[in-house]
mmCIF file of C-alpha atoms in Angstrom:
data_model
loop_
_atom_site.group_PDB
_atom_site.id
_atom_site.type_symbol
_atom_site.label_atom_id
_atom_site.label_comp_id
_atom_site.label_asym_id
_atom_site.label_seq_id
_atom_site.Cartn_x
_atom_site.Cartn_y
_atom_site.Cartn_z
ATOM 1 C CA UNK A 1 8.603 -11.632 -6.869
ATOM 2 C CA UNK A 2 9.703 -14.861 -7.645
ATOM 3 C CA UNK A 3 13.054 -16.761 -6.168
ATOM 4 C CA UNK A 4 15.403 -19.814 -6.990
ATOM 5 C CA UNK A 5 14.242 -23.163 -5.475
ATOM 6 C CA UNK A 6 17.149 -23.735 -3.116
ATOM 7 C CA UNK A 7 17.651 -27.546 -1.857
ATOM 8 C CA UNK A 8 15.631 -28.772 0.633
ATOM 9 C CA UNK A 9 18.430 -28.538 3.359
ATOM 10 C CA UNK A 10 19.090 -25.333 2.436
ATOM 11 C CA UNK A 11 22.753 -23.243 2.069
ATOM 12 C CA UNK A 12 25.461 -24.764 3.323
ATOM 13 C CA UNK A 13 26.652 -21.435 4.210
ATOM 14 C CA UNK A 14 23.627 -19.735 4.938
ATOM 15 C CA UNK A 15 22.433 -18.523 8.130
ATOM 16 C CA UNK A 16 20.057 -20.925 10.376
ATOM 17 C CA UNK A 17 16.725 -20.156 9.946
ATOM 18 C CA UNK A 18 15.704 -19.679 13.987
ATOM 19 C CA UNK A 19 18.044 -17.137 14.248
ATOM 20 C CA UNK A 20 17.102 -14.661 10.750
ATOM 21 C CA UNK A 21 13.703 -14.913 12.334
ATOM 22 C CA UNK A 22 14.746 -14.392 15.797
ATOM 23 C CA UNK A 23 16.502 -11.465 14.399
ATOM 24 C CA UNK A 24 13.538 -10.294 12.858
ATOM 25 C CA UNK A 25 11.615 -9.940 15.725
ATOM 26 C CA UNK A 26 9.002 -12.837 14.953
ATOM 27 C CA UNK A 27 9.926 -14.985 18.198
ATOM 28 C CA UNK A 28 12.453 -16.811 20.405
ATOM 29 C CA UNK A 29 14.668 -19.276 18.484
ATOM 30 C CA UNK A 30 12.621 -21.507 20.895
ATOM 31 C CA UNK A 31 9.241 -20.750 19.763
ATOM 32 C CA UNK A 32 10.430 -20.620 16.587
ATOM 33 C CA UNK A 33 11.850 -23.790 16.521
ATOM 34 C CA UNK A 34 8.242 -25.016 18.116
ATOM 35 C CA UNK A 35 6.883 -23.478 14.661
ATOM 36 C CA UNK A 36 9.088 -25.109 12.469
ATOM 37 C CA UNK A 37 8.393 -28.516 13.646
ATOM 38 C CA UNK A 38 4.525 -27.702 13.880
ATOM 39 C CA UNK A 39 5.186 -26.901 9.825
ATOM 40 C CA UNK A 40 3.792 -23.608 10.369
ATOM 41 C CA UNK A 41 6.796 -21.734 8.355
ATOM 42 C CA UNK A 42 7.860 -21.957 4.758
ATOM 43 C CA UNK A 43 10.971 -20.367 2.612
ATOM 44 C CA UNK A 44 9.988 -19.659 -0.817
ATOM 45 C CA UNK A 45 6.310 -21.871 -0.695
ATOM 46 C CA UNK A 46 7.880 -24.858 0.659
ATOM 47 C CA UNK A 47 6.769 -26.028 4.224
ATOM 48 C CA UNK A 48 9.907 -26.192 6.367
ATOM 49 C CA UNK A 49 10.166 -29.248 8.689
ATOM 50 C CA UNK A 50 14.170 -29.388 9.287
ATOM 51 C CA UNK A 51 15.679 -27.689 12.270
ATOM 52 C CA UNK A 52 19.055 -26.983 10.812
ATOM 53 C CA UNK A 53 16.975 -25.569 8.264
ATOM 54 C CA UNK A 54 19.849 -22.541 7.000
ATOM 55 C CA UNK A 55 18.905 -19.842 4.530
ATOM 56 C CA UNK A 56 19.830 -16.835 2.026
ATOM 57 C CA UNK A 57 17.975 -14.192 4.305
ATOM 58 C CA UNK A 58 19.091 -11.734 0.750
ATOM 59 C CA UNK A 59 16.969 -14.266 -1.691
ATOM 60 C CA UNK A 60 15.062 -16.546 0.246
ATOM 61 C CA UNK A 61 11.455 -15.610 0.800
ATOM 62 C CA UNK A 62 9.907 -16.789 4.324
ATOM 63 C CA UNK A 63 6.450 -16.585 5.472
ATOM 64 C CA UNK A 64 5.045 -17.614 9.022
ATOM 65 C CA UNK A 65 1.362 -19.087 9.059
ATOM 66 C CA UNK A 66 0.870 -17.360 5.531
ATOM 67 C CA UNK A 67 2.357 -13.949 6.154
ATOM 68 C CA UNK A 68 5.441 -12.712 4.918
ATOM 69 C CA UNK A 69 8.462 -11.894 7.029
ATOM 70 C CA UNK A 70 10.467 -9.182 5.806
ATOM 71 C CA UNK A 71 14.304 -10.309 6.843
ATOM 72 C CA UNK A 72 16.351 -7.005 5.954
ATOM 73 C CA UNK A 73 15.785 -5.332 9.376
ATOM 74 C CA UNK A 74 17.361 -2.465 6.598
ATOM 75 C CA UNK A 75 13.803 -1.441 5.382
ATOM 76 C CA UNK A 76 11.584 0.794 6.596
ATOM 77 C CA UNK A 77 7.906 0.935 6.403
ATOM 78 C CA UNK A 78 6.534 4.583 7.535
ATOM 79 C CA UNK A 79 2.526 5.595 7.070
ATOM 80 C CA UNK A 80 2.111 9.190 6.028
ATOM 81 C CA UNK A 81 -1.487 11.137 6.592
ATOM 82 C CA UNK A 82 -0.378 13.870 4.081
ATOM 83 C CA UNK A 83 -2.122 17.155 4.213
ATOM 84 C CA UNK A 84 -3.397 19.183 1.301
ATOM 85 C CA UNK A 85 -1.115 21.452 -0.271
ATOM 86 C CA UNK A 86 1.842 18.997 -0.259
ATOM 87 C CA UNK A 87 3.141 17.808 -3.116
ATOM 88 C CA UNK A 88 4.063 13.878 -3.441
ATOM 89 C CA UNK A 89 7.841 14.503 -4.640
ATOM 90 C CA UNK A 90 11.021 14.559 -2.446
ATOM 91 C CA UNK A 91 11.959 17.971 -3.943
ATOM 92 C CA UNK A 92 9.682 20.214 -5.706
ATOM 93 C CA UNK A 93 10.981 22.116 -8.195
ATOM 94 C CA UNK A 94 8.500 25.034 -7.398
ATOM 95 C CA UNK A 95 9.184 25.570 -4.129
ATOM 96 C CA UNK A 96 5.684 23.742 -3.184
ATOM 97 C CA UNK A 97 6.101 22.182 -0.029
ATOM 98 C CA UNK A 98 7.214 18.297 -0.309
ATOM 99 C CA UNK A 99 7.693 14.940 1.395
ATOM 100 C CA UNK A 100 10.943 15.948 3.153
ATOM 101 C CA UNK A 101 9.968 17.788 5.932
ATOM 102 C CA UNK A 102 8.089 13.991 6.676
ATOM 103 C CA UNK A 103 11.406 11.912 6.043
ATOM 104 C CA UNK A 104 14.393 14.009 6.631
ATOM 105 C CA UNK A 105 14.531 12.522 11.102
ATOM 106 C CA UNK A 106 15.076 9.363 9.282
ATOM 107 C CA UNK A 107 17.916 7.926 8.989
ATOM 108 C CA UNK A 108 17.077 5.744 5.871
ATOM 109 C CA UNK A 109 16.332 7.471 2.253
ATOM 110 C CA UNK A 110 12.792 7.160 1.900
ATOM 111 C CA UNK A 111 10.563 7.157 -1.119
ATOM 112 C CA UNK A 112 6.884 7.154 -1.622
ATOM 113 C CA UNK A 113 4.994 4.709 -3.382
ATOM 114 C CA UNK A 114 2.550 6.449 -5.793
ATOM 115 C CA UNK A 115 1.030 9.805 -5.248
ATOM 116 C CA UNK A 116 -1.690 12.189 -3.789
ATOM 117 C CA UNK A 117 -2.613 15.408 -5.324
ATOM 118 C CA UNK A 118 -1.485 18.510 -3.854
ATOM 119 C CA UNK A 119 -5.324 18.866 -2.903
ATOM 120 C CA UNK A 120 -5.858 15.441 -1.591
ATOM 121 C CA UNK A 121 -4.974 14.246 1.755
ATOM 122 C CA UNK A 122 -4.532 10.980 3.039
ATOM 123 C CA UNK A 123 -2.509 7.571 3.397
ATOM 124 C CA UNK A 124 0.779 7.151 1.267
ATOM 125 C CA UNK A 125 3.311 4.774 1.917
ATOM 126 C CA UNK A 126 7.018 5.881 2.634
ATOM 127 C CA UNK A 127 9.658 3.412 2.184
ATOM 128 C CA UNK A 128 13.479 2.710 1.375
ATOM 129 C CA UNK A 129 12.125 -1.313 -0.386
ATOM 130 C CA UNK A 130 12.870 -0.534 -3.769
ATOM 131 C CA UNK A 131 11.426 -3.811 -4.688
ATOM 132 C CA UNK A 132 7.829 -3.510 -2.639
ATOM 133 C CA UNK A 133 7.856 -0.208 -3.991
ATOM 134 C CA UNK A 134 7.993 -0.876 -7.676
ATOM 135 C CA UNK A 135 5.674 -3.896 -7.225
ATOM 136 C CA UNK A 136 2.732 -2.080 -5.532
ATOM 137 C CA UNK A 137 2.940 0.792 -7.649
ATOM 138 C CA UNK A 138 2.801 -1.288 -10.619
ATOM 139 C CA UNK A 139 -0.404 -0.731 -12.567
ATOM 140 C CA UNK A 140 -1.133 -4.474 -13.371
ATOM 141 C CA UNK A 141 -1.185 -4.747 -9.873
ATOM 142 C CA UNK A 142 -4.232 -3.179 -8.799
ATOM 143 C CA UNK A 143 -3.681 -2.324 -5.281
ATOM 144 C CA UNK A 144 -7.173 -1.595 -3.927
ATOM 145 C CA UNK A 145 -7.707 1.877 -2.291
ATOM 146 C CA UNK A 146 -10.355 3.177 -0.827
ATOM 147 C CA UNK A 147 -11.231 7.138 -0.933
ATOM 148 C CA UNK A 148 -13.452 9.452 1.026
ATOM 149 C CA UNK A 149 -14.927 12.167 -1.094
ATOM 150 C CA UNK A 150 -16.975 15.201 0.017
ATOM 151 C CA UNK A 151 -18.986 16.557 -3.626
ATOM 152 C CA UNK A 152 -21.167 18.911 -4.467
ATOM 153 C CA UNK A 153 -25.155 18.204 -4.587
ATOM 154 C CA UNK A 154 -27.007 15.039 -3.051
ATOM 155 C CA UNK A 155 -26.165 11.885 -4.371
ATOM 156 C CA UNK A 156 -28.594 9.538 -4.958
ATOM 157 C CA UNK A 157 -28.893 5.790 -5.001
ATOM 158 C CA UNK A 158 -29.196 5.629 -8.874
ATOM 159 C CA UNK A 159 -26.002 8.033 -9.010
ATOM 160 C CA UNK A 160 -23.973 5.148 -6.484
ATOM 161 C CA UNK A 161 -25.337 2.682 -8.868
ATOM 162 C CA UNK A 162 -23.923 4.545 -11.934
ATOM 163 C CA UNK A 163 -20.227 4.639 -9.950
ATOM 164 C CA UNK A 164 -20.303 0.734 -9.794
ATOM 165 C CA UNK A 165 -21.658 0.095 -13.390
ATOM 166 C CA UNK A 166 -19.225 2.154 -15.063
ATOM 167 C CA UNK A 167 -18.821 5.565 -16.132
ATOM 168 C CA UNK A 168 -17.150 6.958 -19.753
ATOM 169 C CA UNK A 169 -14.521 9.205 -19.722
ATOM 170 C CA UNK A 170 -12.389 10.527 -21.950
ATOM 171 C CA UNK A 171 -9.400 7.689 -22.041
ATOM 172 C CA UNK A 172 -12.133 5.082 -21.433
ATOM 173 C CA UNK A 173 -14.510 3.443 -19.371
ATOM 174 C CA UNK A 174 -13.644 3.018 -15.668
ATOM 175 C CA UNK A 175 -16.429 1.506 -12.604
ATOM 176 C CA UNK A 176 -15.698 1.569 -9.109
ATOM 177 C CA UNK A 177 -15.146 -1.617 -6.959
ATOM 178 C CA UNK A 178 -17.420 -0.714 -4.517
ATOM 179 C CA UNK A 179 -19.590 2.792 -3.654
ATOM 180 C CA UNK A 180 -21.457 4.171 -1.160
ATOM 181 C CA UNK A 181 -23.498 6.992 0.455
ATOM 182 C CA UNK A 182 -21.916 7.916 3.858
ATOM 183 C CA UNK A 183 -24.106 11.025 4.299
ATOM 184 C CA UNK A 184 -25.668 13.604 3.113
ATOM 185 C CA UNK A 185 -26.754 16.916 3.797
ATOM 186 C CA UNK A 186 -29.188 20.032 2.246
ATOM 187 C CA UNK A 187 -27.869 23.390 2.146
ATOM 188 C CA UNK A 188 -28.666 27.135 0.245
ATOM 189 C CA UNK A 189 -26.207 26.164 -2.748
ATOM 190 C CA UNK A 190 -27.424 22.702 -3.257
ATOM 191 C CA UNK A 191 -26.138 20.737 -0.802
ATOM 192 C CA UNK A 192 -23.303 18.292 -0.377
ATOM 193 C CA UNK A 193 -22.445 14.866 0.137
ATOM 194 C CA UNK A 194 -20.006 12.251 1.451
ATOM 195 C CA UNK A 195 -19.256 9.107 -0.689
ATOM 196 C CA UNK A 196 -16.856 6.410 -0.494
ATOM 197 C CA UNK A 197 -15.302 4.709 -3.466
ATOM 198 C CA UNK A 198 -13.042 2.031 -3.797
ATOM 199 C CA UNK A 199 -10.765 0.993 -6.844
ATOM 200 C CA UNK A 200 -7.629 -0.021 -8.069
ATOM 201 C CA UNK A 201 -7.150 1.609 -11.201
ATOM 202 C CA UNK A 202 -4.040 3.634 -11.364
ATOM 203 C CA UNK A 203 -5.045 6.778 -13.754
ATOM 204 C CA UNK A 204 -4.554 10.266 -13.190
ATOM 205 C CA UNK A 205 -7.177 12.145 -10.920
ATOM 206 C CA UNK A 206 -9.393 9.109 -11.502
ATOM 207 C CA UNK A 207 -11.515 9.702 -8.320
ATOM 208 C CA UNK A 208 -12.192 13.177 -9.297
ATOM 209 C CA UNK A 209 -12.951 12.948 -12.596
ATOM 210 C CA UNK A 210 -15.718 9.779 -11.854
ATOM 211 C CA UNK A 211 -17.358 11.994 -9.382
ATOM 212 C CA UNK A 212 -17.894 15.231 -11.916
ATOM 213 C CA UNK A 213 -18.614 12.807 -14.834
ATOM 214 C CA UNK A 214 -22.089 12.031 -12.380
ATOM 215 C CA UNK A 215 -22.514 15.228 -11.387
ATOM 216 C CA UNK A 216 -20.637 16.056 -8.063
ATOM 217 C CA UNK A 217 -17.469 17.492 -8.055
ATOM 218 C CA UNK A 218 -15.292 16.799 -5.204
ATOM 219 C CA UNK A 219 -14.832 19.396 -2.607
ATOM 220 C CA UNK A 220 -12.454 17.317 -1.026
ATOM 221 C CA UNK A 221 -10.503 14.165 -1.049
ATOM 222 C CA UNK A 222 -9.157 11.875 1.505
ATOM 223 C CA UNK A 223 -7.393 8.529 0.703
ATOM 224 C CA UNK A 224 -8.167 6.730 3.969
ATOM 225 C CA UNK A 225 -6.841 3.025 2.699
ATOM 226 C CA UNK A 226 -4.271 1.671 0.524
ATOM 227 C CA UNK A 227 -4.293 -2.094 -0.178
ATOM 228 C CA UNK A 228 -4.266 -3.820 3.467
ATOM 229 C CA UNK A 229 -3.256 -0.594 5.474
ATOM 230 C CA UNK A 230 -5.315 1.546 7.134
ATOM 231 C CA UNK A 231 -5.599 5.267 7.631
ATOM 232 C CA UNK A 232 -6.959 4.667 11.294
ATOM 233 C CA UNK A 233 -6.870 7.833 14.054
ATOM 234 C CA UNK A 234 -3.343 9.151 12.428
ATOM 235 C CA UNK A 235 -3.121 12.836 12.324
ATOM 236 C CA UNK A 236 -2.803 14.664 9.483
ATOM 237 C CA UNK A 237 1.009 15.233 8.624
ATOM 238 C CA UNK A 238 2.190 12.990 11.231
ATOM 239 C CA UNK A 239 3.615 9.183 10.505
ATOM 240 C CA UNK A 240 4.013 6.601 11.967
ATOM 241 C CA UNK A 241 5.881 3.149 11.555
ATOM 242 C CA UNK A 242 4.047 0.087 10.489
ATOM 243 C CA UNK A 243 3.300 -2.515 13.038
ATOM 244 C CA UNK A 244 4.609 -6.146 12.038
ATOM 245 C CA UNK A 245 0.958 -6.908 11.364
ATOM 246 C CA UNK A 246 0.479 -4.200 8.726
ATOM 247 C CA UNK A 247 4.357 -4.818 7.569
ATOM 248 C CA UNK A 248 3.396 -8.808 7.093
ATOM 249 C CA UNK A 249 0.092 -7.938 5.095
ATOM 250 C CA UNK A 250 1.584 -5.504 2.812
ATOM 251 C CA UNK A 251 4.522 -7.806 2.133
ATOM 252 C CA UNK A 252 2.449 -10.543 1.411
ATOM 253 C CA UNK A 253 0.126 -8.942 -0.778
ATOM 254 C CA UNK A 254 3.043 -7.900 -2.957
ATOM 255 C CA UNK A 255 4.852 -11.531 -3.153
ATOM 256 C CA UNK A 256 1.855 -12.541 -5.022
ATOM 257 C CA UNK A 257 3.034 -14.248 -8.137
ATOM 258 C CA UNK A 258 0.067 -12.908 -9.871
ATOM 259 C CA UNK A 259 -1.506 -9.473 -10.510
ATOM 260 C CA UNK A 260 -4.925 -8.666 -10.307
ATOM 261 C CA UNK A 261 -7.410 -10.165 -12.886
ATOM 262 C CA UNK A 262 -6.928 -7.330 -15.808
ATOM 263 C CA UNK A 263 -9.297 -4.498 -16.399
ATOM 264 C CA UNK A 264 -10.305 -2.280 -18.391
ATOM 265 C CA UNK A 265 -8.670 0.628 -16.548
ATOM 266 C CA UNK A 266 -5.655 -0.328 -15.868
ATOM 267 C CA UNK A 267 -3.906 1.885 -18.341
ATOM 268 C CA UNK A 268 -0.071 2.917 -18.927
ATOM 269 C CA UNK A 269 -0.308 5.738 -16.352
ATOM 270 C CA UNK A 270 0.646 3.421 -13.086
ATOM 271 C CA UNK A 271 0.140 4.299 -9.671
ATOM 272 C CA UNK A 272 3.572 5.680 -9.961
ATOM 273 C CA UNK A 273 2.167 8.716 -11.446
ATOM 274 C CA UNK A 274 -0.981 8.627 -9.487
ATOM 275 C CA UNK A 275 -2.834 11.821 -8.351
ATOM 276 C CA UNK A 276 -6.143 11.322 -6.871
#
């Protein structure tokens, strides 16, 4: 997301830069003032060292000790542990149930950013920040998520090995960031076994189809991290707000200037259509 270079001074007309962050919940116009002069803030990458210091809080990006403040006290940021058996649309033309038994108590029209399967449970992000949205749901991106699969049979160390190298399917090759063995267990019908992947590619059912490609189909699927947030203890269909830590990692990660170093997998089916 990139912005205009405004003068160093700032708007004339703008709104003083202690009091958008005030407003924001960051600190006292004190404290903050205590920042400014310590150069710990900057509006759009430049270090700000004036205390008149007034600003665009529409435009202007700020960022306090390298995390990014979100200004529009407008957006909403709401965690989701969707269950199975719930679509990721706001209105299912099926009659499956949907997201808006989760965002119809709030007052703000939320979206969510990329999807679950109906048969995969986990962490999706609800939101009414158009812009975040469209940025972290972008496949060039390559927001990193991390899954918790339960498969069929015991998975060996060769088999986690595989997962990282690369495995072929049928719209091309795709490797996971990182795998592991969380457990396993022996049983009359073969077995079964917990693994974690992480990735960032954006295609359709990826997870699933890695996991039969080796052998193991998934018996089920939890997404329990999506870029810097984190499942945590959060029941399944309940949400919850993000805290300003969460908020400021998230928003930082998608003011990057640059997506992710390309890959192989990144194809045209985006994290917008995502189903895990």
């Amino acid at each position: 997301m990139m912005t205009t270079e405004l003068p160093p001074g700032g708007p004339a007309e703008g709104v003083r830069l202690q009091k958008v962050l005030a407003n924001a919940g960051v600190a006292s116009r004190r404290v903050i003032e205590q920042y400014i002069v310590e150069g710990r803030i900057r509006v759009n990458g430049s270090v700000v060292t004036e205390l008149g210091r007034r600003i665009d809080p529409e435009k202007d990006l700020v960022d306090v000790d390298g995390t990014a403040v979100q200004l529009d006290t407008g957006k909403r940021y709401v965690m989701l542990n969707k269950p199975t058996g719930v679509v990721s649309t706001m209105k299912d033309e099926n009659g499956r149930p949907d997201l808006r038994r989760y965002t119809k108590d709030y007052e703000e029209r939320l979206y969510n950013v990329g999807r679950l399967d109906a048969e995969t449970s986990g962490l999706l992000l609800l939101t009414n920040d158009g812009d975040l949205a469209h940025v972290l749901a972008h496949p060039s991106f390559g927001v990193t998520k991390v899954y918790i699969a339960k498969v069929e049979g015991i998975v060996t160390a060769q088999t986690i090995a595989k997962l990282t190298r690369g495995v072929e399917l049928e719209d091309g090759p795709i490797a996971a960031d990182r795998a592991r063995l969380l457990d396993s267990s022996a049983g009359p019908r073969g077995g079964s076994s917990l693994v974690e992947l992480t990735l960032h590619s954006g295609r359709n059912r990826i997870v699933r189809r890695m996991l039969a490609a080796v052998g193991h189909p998934v018996v089920e699927l939890v997404r329990r991290q999506f870029g810097p947030l984190h499942l945590g203890t959060l029941p399944a269909g309940k949400t919850r707000e993000l805290n300003r830590i969460e908020l400021g990692a998230l928003l930082t990660l998608s003011r990057q200037d640059s997506p992710a170093d390309g890959a192989s997998d990144r194809s045209s089916q985006g994290d917008a259509q995502e189903s895990k």
